[in-house]
Amino acid sequence: MAQQVQQEADRHSPLGLTEEDLLAMHRTMLTARLCDEAQFRLNRQGKAPFVVPVSGHEGCQVATAWPMERGKDVFVPYYRDMAVCLVAGMTPKDVFLGVFGKAEDPSSGGRQMPAHWGSKQLGIISGSSPIATQIPHASGIAYAMKYRGEDAIVGCWFGDGATSEGDWHEALNFAGVHDLPIVFVIENNLYAISVPLSKQAGVSDLSIRAEGYGFGGESVDGNDVFACYRAMVEAVDRARSGGGPTLIECRTYRFHPHTSDDDDRTYRTREEVEEARKRDPILQFEAYLQQAGMTSEDKIEALRAELKEEVDRAVDEAWNAPDPDPETALRHVFAEEG
Amino acid sequence: MAQQVQQEADRHSPLGLTEEDLLAMHRTMLTARLCDEAQFRLNRQGKAPFVVPVSGHEGCQVATAWPMERGKDVFVPYYRDMAVCLVAGMTPKDVFLGVFGKAEDPSSGGRQMPAHWGSKQLGIISGSSPIATQIPHASGIAYAMKYRGEDAIVGCWFGDGATSEGDWHEALNFAGVHDLPIVFVIENNLYAISVPLSKQAGVSDLSIRAEGYGFGGESVDGNDVFACYRAMVEAVDRARSGGGPTLIECRTYRFHPHTSDDDDRTYRTREEVEEARKRDPILQFEAYLQQAGMTSEDKIEALRAELKEEVDRAVDEAWNAPDPDPETALRHVFAEEG
Amino acid sequence: MPEKNLVTAIHDTLWDEMKADDRVLVMGEDVGARGGVFRATAGFLDEFGEDRVIDTPLAESSIVGLAIGMAMHGLLPVAEIQFADFIHPAFDQLVSEAARIRYRSNGDFDVPMVVRAPYGGGVHGALYHSQSIEAFYGHVPGLKVITPSTPYDAKGMLRAAIRDPDPVLFLEHKKCYRLIKGEVPDEAYEVPIGPADVKREGDDLTCVSYGLMLHQCLEAAAKLEEEQGVQVEVIDVRTIAPLDKKTILDSVRKTAKAMVVYEDNRTYGVGAEIVATIAEEAMFDLDGPLVRIGGPDIPAMPFSTPLEHFYMPTVEGIHRAMKELAEF
Amino acid sequence: MPEKNLVTAIHDTLWDEMKADDRVLVMGEDVGARGGVFRATAGFLDEFGEDRVIDTPLAESSIVGLAIGMAMHGLLPVAEIQFADFIHPAFDQLVSEAARIRYRSNGDFDVPMVVRAPYGGGVHGALYHSQSIEAFYGHVPGLKVITPSTPYDAKGMLRAAIRDPDPVLFLEHKKCYRLIKGEVPDEAYEVPIGPADVKREGDDLTCVSYGLMLHQCLEAAAKLEEEQGVQVEVIDVRTIAPLDKKTILDSVRKTAKAMVVYEDNRTYGVGAEIVATIAEEAMFDLDGPLVRIGGPDIPAMPFSTPLEHFYMPTVEGIHRAMKELAEF
Ligand SMILES: Cc1ncc(C[n+]2csc(CCOP(=O)(O)OP(=O)(O)O)c2C)c(N)n1
Ligand SMILES: Cc1ncc(C[n+]2csc(CCOP(=O)(O)OP(=O)(O)O)c2C)c(N)n1
Ligand SMILES: [Mg+2]
Ligand SMILES: [Mg+2]
């Protein structure tokens, strides 16, 4: 019942979000979801040897990336963050250039696995596979922003697993000492591959660790776009106005296996996954849009069709793009002369 | 005034400490203090190239080491912990065999710097110079105790500086996940060499970090033997009875430079040091003993004289002990046959 | 005798060791319900329980650090690092701690621990799932570093490693996991840590290798014998540290020609020590140049197929080099 | 020209670079009020302020990781690791991150960072304040590793390192800090990263070294020339990676005799690559054995004086080896 009432209440205007904003957010989430479906299809067809799914995380990713100012703020995502990178300016074609390891892949020119995002132009810091190594970089960038007197901030995303690494602790500790303009976002999907949260931490609420670093932390429903957006807006304002870091924990779920190499049946029951799918952030967001009269079943269907076509076109273009020239493997070990 | 009252109140009986216990604790603290004075004397004489002082930490060290059961529990100290190791069973002669790097040095046979404690027989785990590396070992040992069903526990000591290292976080996190029988003791003397706490952490109360790992933490006056002892006894009982880890922060101060190589005038005012010396844990403890009629000025003087003689004898014996044979440098890289 | 692939041999040996001695336990990321991402501990959780099959938090430094503590308190931990590329956060625990505890305590303490790590490329693993790490750890006195490349050796050396009183870094080439099959006796046996192994005898030239490259060298050697009757002696280093110089030098003195092949970045790699050792101790026995084939000096293997192929030394390349050296 | 010792040359160069460019900052443990435990940043805090002289928490992985972030956002950080022995927790940040960011981003990002670390023994520093670490990092493509051994080179190479668009590991032998003095011009100049340097010319034999050992080799060479007029060419490698093979090979081809001297553990050390390179490319120009002198393969230098002396290669030992090789 409360659920109902809350659903019907206007949750976006108080947050300064317009109908246009909501539709744009919806479009981005749906694009990520469709890219995911496409990449798994390609994987089954043997065209994509390795894919990293995003499904289930689109809500918290789009919501927490949205308040960042493109062209000014810096994104430090991890491999799961396809939707964060779409918000930052990557296109479906960029995604699939990475999936196919093509020369024009903006992240790495086909050198890294898919979903190892990076683009100087878009302000997305190049990421690697080792978990949590990007977090000290994020704090370092935030320090540089403060040092240079920029009014920019850093958004840094990672999974629950990353919170166990020493680098996570060291990076948050430094951010706390220097009140850096940064927001740390945990996409807590309850597992590090197969390891459940109960074996990763002695607490269920990871955001309380922020206290130990001298700044604020908050845990929100990661499938509730408005809750994630509200927390992020507050954190971004705090960071930008000199209020220091914030740690946001978005509780969400990964619908697919960890990657195309994983078999999640070994560690999650189908029931658990089905239960989680009922809380699909996209479905919840669509329900809100419909209740608010901003869209309808038909419009959503039409949008899906439009985006699917766009994604299919991106897949084709990426597939037909040239592979890297083998000799280029020797390039960029060090800066090139001139 | 409250101070006064508290001083006069009986603080030891409620803790189950007898007069005998208190005198033994006092003797140990004083022994450490005198070893410290002696090693600095030797350093000035050019007989001890490098020494690591303990002065100022004797109170919290003796108090937190005392509740451990020798021959059963395991000590995982750091270099500052001379008094912890005296409680564990090291002798002044052992201390100076290390100071002079002699073959009979029980910790390392002269291989490590002084104050790099270790003795399998005494249950003191061999320590190294790198800060915080011993903390995961301590959690591993605690896991092994639980695994083997021992009723032993681990005591693990380190400075405030160690809390910044990734290993610290990882070790406490694991201890929290598995409710290990271990007590973590921070000897917070407000500096990591010259770096003040304010530049090490965004919080002044390091013990609150325990919450983020799912166990209890407490900060106590590290110069108040009874406060430290009380906290440790509770923590040890908790650990032994399956209640899991505890993080205890003892707020104390280092009276001397970091080591004989350091010059603390570059980062601490003499006034600050003098202020701290007024809270000397040994003087406070002696005041209590006197008020409780357990000792007197004269007795303390006599004890000092007796211990000084004992320490001088230890210095002589250690000085006259043989150096390691150069060739032995090749030994113990791997296990030796037979 | 049953035929098994490399990873099955490792799985079964671990299983037997766990059965035989409850001081042995496995720990690492996803070793429990998931049975390890390469299935090396599949079924262990059900058989041995949570206490002996520890799914650790995602924190390599502590995985090694915890294992050190366990090893110092009566257990025989076998820690799995999910990919060798991710062992780097544990570098300090391995170098400053595991490798030095015996030495720094003057023999008082020991660390009977095994750290397993799948390494190597050719599996489309890109920059961070393809690395070779043996050169870093081979240079650390106090650590034993081994790289069995056949199911038979894997079983015998894993058993030896678990029983070894010193820390052993047990490297498993992940491309060999399912590619390399061989007969593995059911009964327990040890293959000692230390001795290199002549995997193929020959009088014409000595080829020293290990890991995946060993198998490529064997293939190239077989091809060359067929084609021209050239007999290449192929030595499997097997133990990177401490290095068995004698087996290598004896062979080189016999054949008077030597080449070394490895997958890791060439410069400052394991092959450098082997070539240097031959040059110092057997130069005057040689009647041909010393040949070294290694991976290019780029950070690691890229993802895209053409780039990855560019990195990996090939059977053809090795064969060509053998031919040239034989004809020298 | 003023004469300075090595650490003063480093201090003054850092000072000049901080003055000239406010993108440059120093960070590390005790670099502030304490001015660094070796005083390399003495007076910096007062002159440049807290923002540019950062006393970091005691956490090496983040010291390097933060510097990487700063370098990717327009700054030129110079991070100090208090002792090279304590750089190990940062191994992952240096190897997986600093060394790979340019490569993995296909040239899009760069990391113009310098990491300074005092290394080496002979200072009574025992197991954990004496280590050499160049072999670990020399093997990492994407990292530049340099070890200037004279005040002149230190100034010129530090300036070059700060201006280098790639990450540079700047190793300072702590025994040389005050022991080694030399003339240092006041004006700014660069000594390029890459080229090795012939520190003493000679036609009879080539001796390749770096760090403290370089100075011992120079001393032994001078002694040998006095005694017997033998002319040893002493080469200072100076840049460990990327290694300047040409200067070494040219010299060896000229003298036809070569030895390599280094302080680090011998096996799999930097000397192995140098000996291997000479063996591969100049073996037929040699008329003498290839000689390698390195530290023993024990974890590190013990504390007690007799044990420490046992570890360190000596001028006498080097002199004897030179003499034997010359007479071969
Ligand atoms: C340092 C390191 N150790 C192990 C791995 C292997 N690995 C890749 S992803 C992953 C789990 C990460 O879980 P989490 O941080 O929760 O992110 P999620 O995948 O759940 O979004 C592991 C163990 C790695 N990439 N890096
Ligand atoms: C990993 C590592 N980094 C740096 C050092 C150098 N160092 C030795 S002691 C010390 C400060 C330690 O401070 P704290 O932990 O507070 O202990 P305290 O000396 O104050 O008792 C530092 C930086 C080290 N030994 N290990
Ligand atoms: Mg997760
Ligand atoms: Mg301190």
CSV table of C-alpha atoms in Angstrom, one decimal, chain B residues 72 74 103 105-112 118-121 123-141 143-145 147-148 150 152 167 170-171 173-174 177-178 180 328-336, chain C residues 22-25 27 50-70 72-75 89 92-93 96-99 101-110 140-144 164-167 241-242:
chain,number,residue,atom,x,y,z
B,72,LYS,CA,49.3,-20.9,24.7
B,74,VAL,CA,50.3,-16.1,20.3
B,103,ALA,CA,74.8,-14.9,17.1
B,105,ASP,CA,70.0,-13.1,19.4
B,106,PRO,CA,66.9,-15.2,19.8
B,107,SER,CA,65.0,-13.1,17.3
B,108,SER,CA,67.2,-13.4,14.3
B,109,GLY,CA,70.7,-14.4,15.3
B,110,GLY,CA,71.9,-10.9,14.4
B,111,ARG,CA,70.3,-10.9,11.0
B,112,GLN,CA,67.6,-8.3,11.6
B,118,GLY,CA,60.6,-13.3,17.2
B,119,SER,CA,60.8,-16.5,19.2
B,120,LYS,CA,58.9,-19.7,18.3
B,121,GLN,CA,59.4,-21.0,21.9
B,123,GLY,CA,55.1,-17.7,20.9
B,124,ILE,CA,56.3,-14.4,19.5
B,125,ILE,CA,55.9,-14.4,15.7
B,126,SER,CA,59.0,-13.2,13.8
B,127,GLY,CA,58.4,-9.6,12.6
B,128,SER,CA,59.9,-7.7,9.7
B,129,SER,CA,60.4,-4.0,9.0
B,130,PRO,CA,57.5,-3.5,6.5
B,131,ILE,CA,54.6,-2.0,8.4
B,132,ALA,CA,51.4,-3.9,8.8
B,133,THR,CA,52.5,-7.1,7.1
B,134,GLN,CA,52.2,-9.0,10.3
B,135,ILE,CA,48.5,-8.3,10.6
B,136,PRO,CA,47.3,-10.8,8.0
B,137,HIS,CA,49.6,-13.4,9.6
B,138,ALA,CA,47.9,-12.7,12.9
B,139,SER,CA,44.5,-13.3,11.4
B,140,GLY,CA,45.8,-16.4,9.7
B,141,ILE,CA,47.1,-17.8,13.0
B,143,TYR,CA,42.0,-18.9,11.8
B,144,ALA,CA,44.3,-21.9,12.4
B,145,MET,CA,43.6,-21.8,16.1
B,147,TYR,CA,40.3,-24.5,12.8
B,148,ARG,CA,42.2,-26.7,15.2
B,150,GLU,CA,42.4,-24.6,20.3
B,152,ALA,CA,44.2,-20.0,22.3
B,167,ASP,CA,47.1,-5.1,4.7
B,170,GLU,CA,42.3,-6.8,4.6
B,171,ALA,CA,43.4,-8.5,7.8
B,173,ASN,CA,38.1,-7.6,7.3
B,174,PHE,CA,38.9,-11.3,7.2
B,177,VAL,CA,34.0,-12.3,8.4
B,178,HIS,CA,35.2,-15.3,10.4
B,180,LEU,CA,38.4,-15.0,14.8
B,328,THR,CA,76.5,-18.5,8.3
B,329,ALA,CA,74.9,-15.8,6.2
B,330,LEU,CA,74.3,-18.6,3.6
B,331,ARG,CA,72.2,-20.6,6.0
B,332,HIS,CA,68.5,-20.9,6.4
B,333,VAL,CA,67.5,-19.6,2.9
B,334,PHE,CA,65.7,-23.0,2.7
B,335,ALA,CA,65.2,-25.8,5.2
B,336,GLU,CA,68.4,-27.6,5.8
C,22,ASP,CA,43.5,-32.4,7.4
C,23,ARG,CA,46.2,-29.8,7.9
C,24,VAL,CA,45.8,-29.2,4.2
C,25,LEU,CA,43.2,-26.7,3.1
C,27,MET,CA,41.7,-20.9,0.0
C,50,GLU,CA,33.7,-24.4,4.5
C,51,ASP,CA,36.5,-24.5,7.0
C,52,ARG,CA,38.8,-26.3,4.7
C,53,VAL,CA,37.6,-24.7,1.4
C,54,ILE,CA,37.8,-21.0,2.1
C,55,ASP,CA,36.1,-18.5,-0.2
C,56,THR,CA,38.2,-15.5,0.7
C,57,PRO,CA,37.4,-11.8,0.2
C,58,LEU,CA,38.7,-10.3,-3.0
C,59,ALA,CA,42.1,-9.4,-1.5
C,60,GLU,CA,45.3,-11.1,-2.7
C,61,SER,CA,47.7,-9.6,-0.3
C,62,SER,CA,45.7,-11.1,2.6
C,63,ILE,CA,45.2,-14.4,0.8
C,64,VAL,CA,48.9,-14.9,0.9
C,65,GLY,CA,49.4,-13.2,4.3
C,66,LEU,CA,46.7,-15.3,5.9
C,67,ALA,CA,48.2,-18.5,4.4
C,68,ILE,CA,51.5,-17.5,5.9
C,69,GLY,CA,50.0,-17.2,9.3
C,70,MET,CA,48.2,-20.5,8.9
C,72,MET,CA,53.2,-20.8,10.9
C,73,HIS,CA,50.5,-22.3,13.1
C,74,GLY,CA,50.5,-25.9,12.0
C,75,LEU,CA,48.4,-25.9,8.8
C,89,PRO,CA,49.1,-7.1,-4.7
C,92,ASP,CA,55.1,-7.8,-0.6
C,93,GLN,CA,53.7,-10.7,1.3
C,96,SER,CA,59.2,-9.6,2.2
C,97,GLU,CA,57.4,-12.2,4.3
C,98,ALA,CA,57.0,-15.7,2.9
C,99,ALA,CA,60.4,-15.8,1.4
C,101,ILE,CA,60.6,-15.7,7.6
C,102,ARG,CA,62.9,-18.7,7.8
C,103,TYR,CA,66.0,-16.6,7.0
C,104,ARG,CA,65.2,-13.7,9.3
C,105,SER,CA,64.3,-15.9,12.2
C,106,ASN,CA,67.6,-17.8,11.7
C,107,GLY,CA,65.7,-21.0,11.0
C,108,ASP,CA,63.3,-20.7,13.9
C,109,PHE,CA,60.1,-20.3,11.8
C,110,ASP,CA,59.1,-21.9,8.6
C,140,VAL,CA,63.5,-14.1,-4.7
C,141,PRO,CA,65.8,-16.2,-2.6
C,142,GLY,CA,63.7,-18.2,-0.1
C,143,LEU,CA,60.9,-18.9,-2.6
C,144,LYS,CA,60.7,-22.0,-4.7
C,164,ASP,CA,57.9,-28.9,1.2
C,165,PRO,CA,58.8,-27.1,4.4
C,166,ASP,CA,59.3,-23.8,2.4
C,167,PRO,CA,56.9,-21.6,0.4
C,241,ALA,CA,64.1,-21.5,-8.7
C,242,PRO,CA,66.3,-22.9,-7.5
